[in-house]
Amino acid sequence: MSIQDYKPISDYGIIGNLKSVALIARDGSIDWCCLPRMDSPSVFGAILDARQGGYFRIGPPGGGSGNQEYVEETNVLKTSFTMKGTVLTVTDFMPLEGDINGRHDFFAPPEIHRLIECRGNPVDVEVFWCPRFDYARKPVAVERSTGDWIARAGEDAMRLEGLENAELLDDDHGPLVRAKFRINPGERKAIVLRWGAEDGNNRYETALALKSTMECWNGWIHQEGSVKKQVWAGDQINMLIRSALVFKLMCFGDAGSIAAAPTTSLPEVIGGVRNWDYRYTWIRDAAMTGQALISIGHETEAVDLLRWFEEVSKNCKTCRRELQIMYGLHGELELTEHQLEHLEGYKGSRPVNIGNEAYDQFQLEVYGELVSTAYELARRGHPLTEDISEFIVWVADHVVEVWERPDYGIWEFRGEKRHFVYSKVMAWAALDKALLLAEFFGLKGNVELWDATRKTIREQIMQNGFDAELNAFVQSYGSKDMDAANLRLPLVEFLPADDPKIQGTVNRIMEELMSDGLIRRYIADDGLPGEEGAFGLCTFWLVDVLALSGRIEEAENIFRNIVQYANHLGLFSEQLTPETGEFLGNFPQAFTHIGLINSIFYLAYAKGLDVPVHDPVGTPGHREFRNGRDADGKSVKTKGATDENS
């Protein structure tokens, strides 16, 4: 199979309903979908193997690329094909009904509805339905049943409704249903895919399903205090809204967990082996997503997530509490990595992996993100419940016990463990935010021990993590390598953004890791072959630090450069090829959209715009707060100051 048979990753849009998602290309083809859950085996996987992965395409005969847009501020996707005097439109969505501002009160059946319409002249439509269960590992049988089509593979089944006149073919890898029909102006035809074979009488009628789904998404995005009200976003408000809607798609239904991305094995290097399964909940990624949602007024998701973290920490079989760096979407502990050797991978990028062996790594920095989430919620009036308070105290005490251990770092190196500077800083941040929770919000813990350990960590970082010759913080103790993660040091208030050591680090990172205005994570040996692309989140971190240190013009230039790489729908992948802008890595990626939201926020703050009442961590306003003064200079402390950086 030639790489020309694969569409660019940037060609895809996404739909979903908080249980699963589907990626739909501009030619109207669903090339990635897992049912009934986001982390289930795929039923359409052409994005990972164009020959045998399976797909579901609706469009004009002979194919062709259409224009895509979301319907209003929702996750309902419209693909339009313009021909001579005619516009053929396919509106795709996964049904939602009820209140999605929480994790219980909604209905989300495992279905995909595809509504076909046209304007102008009558037009022919062609449909291909090529289901391939279990990542195309199981043989598929397709049969007619009361006017519908049913595909089966063992105990798995799907029903396709709305194709009364179709033919059953074979494409050498399994059965294929093909239909061709004409649609007239004013006519609407629905084709519906439902998980399961039952022909119940409670079918969800497409017009009603579309109405309720639109109401769900609009109700969430327009809720009181939410992203729609963030006037500080200025002309970036639409990008902010789209990022929020991407985040919500990563939220897994009634569990409270948040996935890092909805795909697996989209490569970081075309033809390379850096292909990972991101359909899980990393503490780090999910906590960062929760914090970004908090900053734009969607706090319920972060509350649910923190509660979920506390619940899964008690799943340990040998102790009272334990935290892995990542879990399955329902809290699964073992995420053993397997290779799907029968799939060729996107553009020949093998292996295709399911599972992720990083689940049993030790990563010190996750604790800092977790406690920071609790702190951000407390600042916005969410009281620490007894269970959450006990959990945060356990996390802080645990950091005291383990902070001296080497780890695999934020980038999950698959070689030897190291003393990563950023990991140590985030251990410091975990204790720093726990102390702020104790100082301002009544958290009861061993604050003397936390404070003493925080100071010890800081002293060690300053002694072993800063290279005077390079005038920069390095990747790990004793190394000379740069790491873009260290751009976050001022963002967690380890040092102010204008500190000479931070500015030296920023300048060195720009010198060594920046290409065409985009930042790579690192260039050090990570134990894997190949050189990955530029990392979207790291580029946005650079924007944040430059903005906070007064280098606003530089920050704005880098920001304008990276946002132009968003695809036609405002979506980002994990990485980019600096030379061409080609999307790399899993898609859409929560990390990159986190960076976008935070950069809009920090730029607005740096330019003196009317940002929300709570100053972001890392800003002078927040440093004033932690030193015991509100915006008017009045004391807000009840105990002595604990800020070692004041």
Tab-separated table of C-alpha atoms in Angstrom, residues 133-521:
chain	number	residue	atom	x	y	z
A	133	PHE	CA	-14.086	-5.650	14.054
A	134	ASP	CA	-11.302	-5.947	16.624
A	135	TYR	CA	-8.677	-3.958	14.714
A	136	ALA	CA	-9.467	-6.079	11.631
A	137	ARG	CA	-8.433	-9.266	13.447
A	138	LYS	CA	-11.798	-11.032	13.409
A	139	PRO	CA	-13.488	-12.396	10.276
A	140	VAL	CA	-16.694	-10.483	9.508
A	141	ALA	CA	-20.030	-11.801	8.260
A	142	VAL	CA	-22.650	-9.402	6.850
A	143	GLU	CA	-26.329	-10.254	6.291
A	144	ARG	CA	-29.660	-8.572	5.558
A	145	SER	CA	-32.242	-8.338	8.332
A	146	THR	CA	-35.669	-6.669	7.989
A	147	GLY	CA	-34.330	-4.120	5.541
A	148	ASP	CA	-31.159	-3.369	7.501
A	149	TRP	CA	-27.643	-4.742	7.308
A	150	ILE	CA	-26.004	-6.549	10.213
A	151	ALA	CA	-22.283	-7.175	10.544
A	152	ARG	CA	-21.091	-9.819	13.019
A	153	ALA	CA	-17.758	-11.012	14.328
A	154	GLY	CA	-18.109	-13.477	17.179
A	155	GLU	CA	-20.164	-11.781	19.888
A	156	ASP	CA	-19.739	-8.318	18.367
A	157	ALA	CA	-22.342	-6.893	15.995
A	158	MET	CA	-23.392	-3.637	14.320
A	159	ARG	CA	-26.583	-2.713	12.512
A	160	LEU	CA	-26.713	-0.337	9.548
A	161	GLU	CA	-30.086	1.279	8.872
A	162	GLY	CA	-31.238	3.352	5.924
A	163	LEU	CA	-29.669	1.482	2.989
A	164	GLU	CA	-32.648	-0.318	1.526
A	165	ASN	CA	-31.103	-0.861	-1.910
A	166	ALA	CA	-27.504	-1.950	-1.629
A	167	GLU	CA	-25.284	-4.784	-2.753
A	168	LEU	CA	-22.946	-7.010	-0.791
A	169	LEU	CA	-19.436	-7.244	-2.230
A	170	ASP	CA	-16.022	-8.467	-1.091
A	171	ASP	CA	-12.835	-6.383	-1.144
A	172	ASP	CA	-10.381	-9.279	-0.574
A	173	HIS	CA	-10.230	-8.512	3.150
A	174	GLY	CA	-13.877	-9.070	3.975
A	175	PRO	CA	-17.421	-8.034	3.080
A	176	LEU	CA	-18.308	-4.576	1.813
A	177	VAL	CA	-21.784	-3.057	1.466
A	178	ARG	CA	-22.111	-0.589	-1.417
A	179	ALA	CA	-25.099	1.568	-2.345
A	180	LYS	CA	-25.729	4.280	-4.898
A	181	PHE	CA	-28.857	6.422	-4.950
A	182	ARG	CA	-30.109	9.858	-5.954
A	183	ILE	CA	-31.209	12.519	-3.496
A	184	ASN	CA	-33.373	15.496	-4.444
A	185	PRO	CA	-33.297	19.072	-3.114
A	186	GLY	CA	-35.338	19.325	0.065
A	187	GLU	CA	-35.050	15.596	0.742
A	188	ARG	CA	-33.285	14.310	3.865
A	189	LYS	CA	-31.992	10.782	4.162
A	190	ALA	CA	-30.555	9.342	7.370
A	191	ILE	CA	-28.134	6.434	7.507
A	192	VAL	CA	-27.596	5.185	11.038
A	193	LEU	CA	-24.997	2.857	12.515
A	194	ARG	CA	-25.890	1.243	15.837
A	195	TRP	CA	-23.753	-1.010	17.983
A	196	GLY	CA	-25.452	-4.351	18.525
A	197	ALA	CA	-27.769	-6.428	16.339
A	198	GLU	CA	-31.077	-5.838	18.106
A	199	ASP	CA	-33.902	-4.375	16.042
A	200	GLY	CA	-35.685	-2.691	18.926
A	201	ASN	CA	-38.692	-0.423	18.660
A	202	ASN	CA	-36.883	2.362	20.502
A	203	ARG	CA	-34.753	3.531	17.607
A	204	TYR	CA	-33.433	7.036	18.133
A	205	GLU	CA	-34.910	9.013	15.224
A	206	THR	CA	-32.214	11.092	13.568
A	207	ALA	CA	-33.991	14.478	13.453
A	208	LEU	CA	-34.837	14.307	17.158
A	209	ALA	CA	-31.387	12.976	17.976
A	210	LEU	CA	-29.770	15.871	16.134
A	211	LYS	CA	-31.905	18.394	18.011
A	212	SER	CA	-31.073	16.952	21.437
A	213	THR	CA	-27.382	16.615	20.559
A	214	MET	CA	-27.190	20.249	19.468
A	215	GLU	CA	-28.937	21.299	22.671
A	216	CYS	CA	-26.447	19.318	24.770
A	217	TRP	CA	-23.364	20.868	23.215
A	218	ASN	CA	-24.824	24.390	23.139
A	219	GLY	CA	-26.014	24.063	26.719
A	220	TRP	CA	-22.559	23.049	27.894
A	221	ILE	CA	-20.597	25.693	26.010
A	222	HIS	CA	-23.017	28.486	26.995
A	223	GLN	CA	-23.420	27.645	30.671
A	224	GLU	CA	-22.980	30.441	33.186
A	225	GLY	CA	-19.341	31.522	33.561
A	226	SER	CA	-18.157	29.204	30.794
A	227	VAL	CA	-15.802	29.699	27.860
A	228	LYS	CA	-18.324	31.704	25.832
A	229	LYS	CA	-18.088	34.447	28.465
A	230	GLN	CA	-14.276	34.811	28.305
A	231	VAL	CA	-14.097	38.209	26.601
A	232	TRP	CA	-10.357	38.370	27.275
A	233	ALA	CA	-9.869	35.840	24.470
A	234	GLY	CA	-10.557	38.556	21.894
A	235	ASP	CA	-10.286	37.348	18.308
A	236	GLN	CA	-9.162	33.926	19.537
A	237	ILE	CA	-12.535	33.141	21.118
A	238	ASN	CA	-13.460	30.632	18.411
A	239	MET	CA	-10.196	28.749	18.895
A	240	LEU	CA	-10.845	28.773	22.629
A	241	ILE	CA	-14.347	27.368	22.156
A	242	ARG	CA	-13.156	24.641	19.795
A	243	SER	CA	-10.431	23.618	22.239
A	244	ALA	CA	-12.988	23.402	25.044
A	245	LEU	CA	-15.204	21.191	22.877
A	246	VAL	CA	-12.211	18.956	22.097
A	247	PHE	CA	-11.555	18.621	25.827
A	248	LYS	CA	-15.143	17.625	26.445
A	249	LEU	CA	-14.873	14.884	23.820
A	250	MET	CA	-11.899	13.494	25.776
A	251	CYS	CA	-14.023	13.290	28.949
A	252	PHE	CA	-15.231	9.748	29.416
A	253	GLY	CA	-18.888	9.791	30.287
A	254	ASP	CA	-19.976	8.708	33.715
A	255	ALA	CA	-16.472	7.800	34.941
A	256	GLY	CA	-14.918	11.253	35.273
A	257	SER	CA	-11.689	10.222	33.533
A	258	ILE	CA	-10.171	12.198	30.638
A	259	ALA	CA	-8.269	10.603	27.752
A	260	ALA	CA	-5.069	12.098	26.358
A	261	ALA	CA	-6.242	11.532	22.771
A	262	PRO	CA	-8.811	9.281	21.054
A	263	THR	CA	-6.372	7.440	18.767
A	264	THR	CA	-3.485	5.013	18.845
A	265	SER	CA	-0.244	4.760	16.901
A	266	LEU	CA	-0.464	7.837	14.695
A	267	PRO	CA	3.289	8.257	14.270
A	268	GLU	CA	5.576	10.900	15.692
A	269	VAL	CA	7.949	10.032	12.821
A	270	ILE	CA	6.543	8.844	9.469
A	271	GLY	CA	7.808	5.301	8.945
A	272	GLY	CA	9.215	5.197	12.484
A	273	VAL	CA	8.482	3.265	15.671
A	274	ARG	CA	7.342	6.141	17.926
A	275	ASN	CA	3.716	5.062	17.781
A	276	TRP	CA	1.793	4.984	21.049
A	277	ASP	CA	-1.718	4.316	22.314
A	278	TYR	CA	-3.110	7.470	23.949
A	279	ARG	CA	-6.650	6.283	24.733
A	280	TYR	CA	-5.996	6.295	28.468
A	281	THR	CA	-6.008	8.704	31.380
A	282	TRP	CA	-2.589	10.016	32.311
A	283	ILE	CA	-2.630	11.834	35.639
A	284	ARG	CA	-0.468	14.567	34.114
A	285	ASP	CA	-2.398	15.081	30.885
A	286	ALA	CA	-5.802	14.839	32.519
A	287	ALA	CA	-4.844	17.186	35.367
A	288	MET	CA	-3.543	19.751	32.881
A	289	THR	CA	-6.788	19.413	30.922
A	290	GLY	CA	-8.772	19.905	34.109
A	291	GLN	CA	-6.792	23.038	34.970
A	292	ALA	CA	-7.328	24.450	31.474
A	293	LEU	CA	-11.074	23.813	31.772
A	294	ILE	CA	-11.087	25.531	35.172
A	295	SER	CA	-9.478	28.613	33.642
A	296	ILE	CA	-12.349	28.991	31.150
A	297	GLY	CA	-15.158	28.390	33.617
A	298	HIS	CA	-15.786	24.630	33.201
A	299	GLU	CA	-14.980	23.440	36.697
A	300	THR	CA	-17.291	20.430	37.035
A	301	GLU	CA	-15.055	18.260	34.855
A	302	ALA	CA	-12.062	19.008	37.088
A	303	VAL	CA	-14.091	18.242	40.218
A	304	ASP	CA	-15.135	14.891	38.732
A	305	LEU	CA	-11.569	14.170	37.652
A	306	LEU	CA	-10.080	14.856	41.084
A	307	ARG	CA	-12.707	12.607	42.633
A	308	TRP	CA	-11.822	9.934	40.060
A	309	PHE	CA	-8.108	10.213	40.913
A	310	GLU	CA	-8.954	9.696	44.566
A	311	GLU	CA	-11.107	6.664	43.778
A	312	VAL	CA	-8.559	4.906	41.567
A	313	SER	CA	-5.780	5.517	44.089
A	314	LYS	CA	-7.590	3.033	46.354
A	315	ASN	CA	-7.502	0.252	43.731
A	316	CYS	CA	-4.116	-0.908	45.014
A	317	LYS	CA	-4.186	-4.612	45.956
A	318	THR	CA	-1.251	-4.512	48.358
A	319	CYS	CA	-1.550	-1.157	50.109
A	320	ARG	CA	-4.078	1.446	51.198
A	321	ARG	CA	-3.284	3.855	48.383
A	322	GLU	CA	-1.076	3.943	45.325
A	323	LEU	CA	-0.940	5.997	42.133
A	324	GLN	CA	0.093	4.841	38.702
A	325	ILE	CA	0.962	7.492	36.139
A	326	MET	CA	-1.968	6.359	33.967
A	327	TYR	CA	-5.098	4.220	33.995
A	328	GLY	CA	-7.712	2.835	31.691
A	329	LEU	CA	-10.799	4.992	31.294
A	330	HIS	CA	-12.628	2.930	33.921
A	331	GLY	CA	-9.617	2.787	36.214
A	332	GLU	CA	-8.035	-0.343	34.743
A	333	LEU	CA	-4.585	-0.936	36.222
A	334	GLU	CA	-2.851	-3.156	33.667
A	335	LEU	CA	-2.423	-1.606	30.215
A	336	THR	CA	-0.095	-4.195	28.730
A	337	GLU	CA	1.286	-3.126	25.360
A	338	HIS	CA	0.735	-5.357	22.324
A	339	GLN	CA	1.705	-4.954	18.686
A	340	LEU	CA	-0.846	-5.487	15.915
A	341	GLU	CA	1.561	-6.986	13.408
A	342	HIS	CA	-1.097	-7.515	10.720
A	343	LEU	CA	-1.649	-3.736	10.345
A	344	GLU	CA	0.837	-1.733	8.307
A	345	GLY	CA	0.371	1.486	10.298
A	346	TYR	CA	-0.286	5.008	9.067
A	347	LYS	CA	1.824	5.473	5.923
A	348	GLY	CA	3.707	2.291	6.786
A	349	SER	CA	4.614	3.398	10.327
A	350	ARG	CA	4.990	0.186	12.291
A	351	PRO	CA	4.354	-1.035	14.892
A	352	VAL	CA	0.705	-0.366	15.623
A	353	ASN	CA	0.431	-0.582	19.407
A	354	ILE	CA	-2.510	-1.143	21.714
A	355	GLY	CA	-1.938	-0.713	25.409
A	356	ASN	CA	0.950	1.333	26.762
A	357	GLU	CA	3.803	-0.181	28.729
A	358	ALA	CA	4.599	3.187	30.282
A	359	TYR	CA	1.755	2.518	32.727
A	360	ASP	CA	4.157	0.987	35.254
A	361	GLN	CA	6.788	3.730	35.000
A	362	PHE	CA	7.638	5.920	37.964
A	363	GLN	CA	7.155	9.583	37.065
A	364	LEU	CA	7.659	12.024	39.873
A	365	GLU	CA	6.125	15.052	38.176
A	366	VAL	CA	2.538	13.752	38.106
A	367	TYR	CA	2.068	14.603	41.782
A	368	GLY	CA	2.610	18.282	41.142
A	369	GLU	CA	-0.110	18.402	38.487
A	370	LEU	CA	-2.552	16.559	40.714
A	371	VAL	CA	-2.131	18.851	43.722
A	372	SER	CA	-2.217	21.892	41.420
A	373	THR	CA	-5.657	20.812	40.211
A	374	ALA	CA	-6.927	20.658	43.786
A	375	TYR	CA	-5.427	24.081	44.440
A	376	GLU	CA	-7.054	25.668	41.378
A	377	LEU	CA	-10.439	24.291	42.419
A	378	ALA	CA	-10.023	25.525	45.983
A	379	ARG	CA	-9.189	29.018	44.709
A	380	ARG	CA	-12.523	29.045	42.903
A	381	GLY	CA	-14.591	28.147	45.912
A	382	HIS	CA	-14.731	24.357	45.691
A	383	PRO	CA	-14.176	23.120	49.249
A	384	LEU	CA	-11.875	20.174	49.864
A	385	THR	CA	-14.057	17.253	50.897
A	386	GLU	CA	-12.845	14.922	53.622
A	387	ASP	CA	-11.875	12.246	51.083
A	388	ILE	CA	-10.070	14.700	48.805
A	389	SER	CA	-8.268	16.336	51.733
A	390	GLU	CA	-7.052	12.962	52.959
A	391	PHE	CA	-5.951	12.130	49.409
A	392	ILE	CA	-3.977	15.364	48.915
A	393	VAL	CA	-2.285	14.910	52.296
A	394	TRP	CA	-1.324	11.375	51.238
A	395	VAL	CA	0.091	12.710	47.957
A	396	ALA	CA	2.192	15.336	49.742
A	397	ASP	CA	3.461	12.802	52.292
A	398	HIS	CA	4.238	10.386	49.465
A	399	VAL	CA	6.270	13.046	47.648
A	400	VAL	CA	8.329	13.523	50.811
A	401	GLU	CA	9.117	9.805	50.696
A	402	VAL	CA	9.928	9.390	46.992
A	403	TRP	CA	11.237	12.696	45.626
A	404	GLU	CA	14.893	11.624	45.734
A	405	ARG	CA	14.296	8.684	43.384
A	406	PRO	CA	15.230	8.934	39.688
A	407	ASP	CA	12.329	8.573	37.265
A	408	TYR	CA	11.464	8.328	33.573
A	409	GLY	CA	10.397	11.948	33.254
A	410	ILE	CA	7.470	13.742	31.679
A	411	TRP	CA	8.449	12.448	28.221
A	412	GLU	CA	8.456	8.812	29.385
A	413	PHE	CA	11.940	7.867	28.242
A	414	ARG	CA	12.211	4.134	27.687
A	415	GLY	CA	15.855	3.900	28.721
A	416	GLU	CA	17.430	4.296	32.132
A	417	LYS	CA	15.836	6.372	34.859
A	418	ARG	CA	17.413	9.752	35.536
A	419	HIS	CA	17.190	12.666	37.936
A	420	PHE	CA	15.193	14.913	35.605
A	421	VAL	CA	15.181	18.557	36.641
A	422	TYR	CA	11.549	19.081	35.677
A	423	SER	CA	10.493	16.038	37.704
A	424	LYS	CA	12.188	17.461	40.796
A	425	VAL	CA	10.597	20.853	40.186
A	426	MET	CA	7.151	19.260	40.029
A	427	ALA	CA	7.831	17.408	43.280
A	428	TRP	CA	8.635	20.846	44.691
A	429	ALA	CA	5.391	22.147	43.151
A	430	ALA	CA	3.338	19.377	44.753
A	431	LEU	CA	4.556	20.415	48.199
A	432	ASP	CA	4.328	24.103	47.353
A	433	LYS	CA	0.653	23.829	46.388
A	434	ALA	CA	-0.087	21.558	49.354
A	435	LEU	CA	1.349	24.255	51.608
A	436	LEU	CA	-0.807	26.888	49.923
A	437	LEU	CA	-3.840	24.651	50.457
A	438	ALA	CA	-2.905	24.422	54.120
A	439	GLU	CA	-2.207	28.151	54.392
A	440	PHE	CA	-5.349	29.440	52.742
A	441	PHE	CA	-7.873	26.594	52.554
A	442	GLY	CA	-7.519	24.621	55.748
A	443	LEU	CA	-5.728	21.455	54.578
A	444	LYS	CA	-4.464	19.599	57.659
A	445	GLY	CA	-1.095	17.934	57.264
A	446	ASN	CA	2.535	17.873	58.370
A	447	VAL	CA	3.263	21.327	57.009
A	448	GLU	CA	6.604	21.595	58.806
A	449	LEU	CA	7.878	18.472	57.055
A	450	TRP	CA	6.422	19.551	53.713
A	451	ASP	CA	8.049	22.970	54.014
A	452	ALA	CA	11.442	21.566	55.030
A	453	THR	CA	11.360	19.046	52.166
A	454	ARG	CA	10.302	21.721	49.698
A	455	LYS	CA	13.346	23.788	50.669
A	456	THR	CA	15.649	20.778	50.387
A	457	ILE	CA	14.340	19.957	46.894
A	458	ARG	CA	14.841	23.548	45.806
A	459	GLU	CA	18.408	23.616	47.103
A	460	GLN	CA	19.238	20.387	45.279
A	461	ILE	CA	17.752	21.640	41.993
A	462	MET	CA	19.665	24.900	42.193
A	463	GLN	CA	22.895	23.013	42.916
A	464	ASN	CA	22.557	20.123	40.435
A	465	GLY	CA	20.028	21.261	37.849
A	466	PHE	CA	21.435	24.609	36.745
A	467	ASP	CA	24.517	24.722	34.529
A	468	ALA	CA	26.400	27.994	35.041
A	469	GLU	CA	28.410	27.520	31.853
A	470	LEU	CA	25.245	27.197	29.765
A	471	ASN	CA	23.380	29.687	31.981
A	472	ALA	CA	20.392	27.347	31.849
A	473	PHE	CA	18.561	24.605	33.672
A	474	VAL	CA	19.417	21.290	32.007
A	475	GLN	CA	17.381	18.185	31.310
A	476	SER	CA	18.819	16.022	34.088
A	477	TYR	CA	21.489	16.232	36.739
A	478	GLY	CA	24.934	16.172	35.164
A	479	SER	CA	23.737	16.578	31.571
A	480	LYS	CA	24.228	19.425	29.114
A	481	ASP	CA	20.970	18.787	27.244
A	482	MET	CA	18.093	21.224	26.984
A	483	ASP	CA	14.514	20.172	27.746
A	484	ALA	CA	11.494	22.298	26.826
A	485	ALA	CA	9.723	21.064	29.962
A	486	ASN	CA	11.911	23.496	31.913
A	487	LEU	CA	9.975	26.337	30.317
A	488	ARG	CA	7.354	25.540	32.949
A	489	LEU	CA	9.556	26.444	35.904
A	490	PRO	CA	8.179	29.995	36.150
A	491	LEU	CA	4.664	28.771	35.366
A	492	VAL	CA	4.660	26.728	38.585
A	493	GLU	CA	6.445	29.588	40.423
A	494	PHE	CA	9.742	27.851	41.062
A	495	LEU	CA	11.336	31.147	39.960
A	496	PRO	CA	9.850	34.339	38.500
A	497	ALA	CA	9.683	34.536	34.710
A	498	ASP	CA	12.097	37.488	34.615
A	499	ASP	CA	14.707	35.783	36.792
A	500	PRO	CA	18.098	35.722	34.987
A	501	LYS	CA	18.306	31.926	35.328
A	502	ILE	CA	14.903	31.536	33.694
A	503	GLN	CA	15.753	33.979	30.939
A	504	GLY	CA	19.004	32.146	30.305
A	505	THR	CA	17.095	28.877	30.049
A	506	VAL	CA	14.533	30.376	27.688
A	507	ASN	CA	17.211	31.781	25.406
A	508	ARG	CA	19.180	28.514	25.349
A	509	ILE	CA	16.052	26.506	24.551
A	510	MET	CA	15.185	28.880	21.710
A	511	GLU	CA	18.726	28.543	20.382
A	512	GLU	CA	18.868	24.730	20.525
A	513	LEU	CA	15.298	23.472	20.217
A	514	MET	CA	13.468	26.002	18.022
A	515	SER	CA	13.002	25.575	14.283
A	516	ASP	CA	10.704	27.727	12.136
A	517	GLY	CA	9.182	29.200	15.287
A	518	LEU	CA	8.293	25.780	16.732
A	519	ILE	CA	9.854	24.050	19.741
A	520	ARG	CA	10.985	20.435	19.985
A	521	ARG	CA	10.767	18.720	23.354
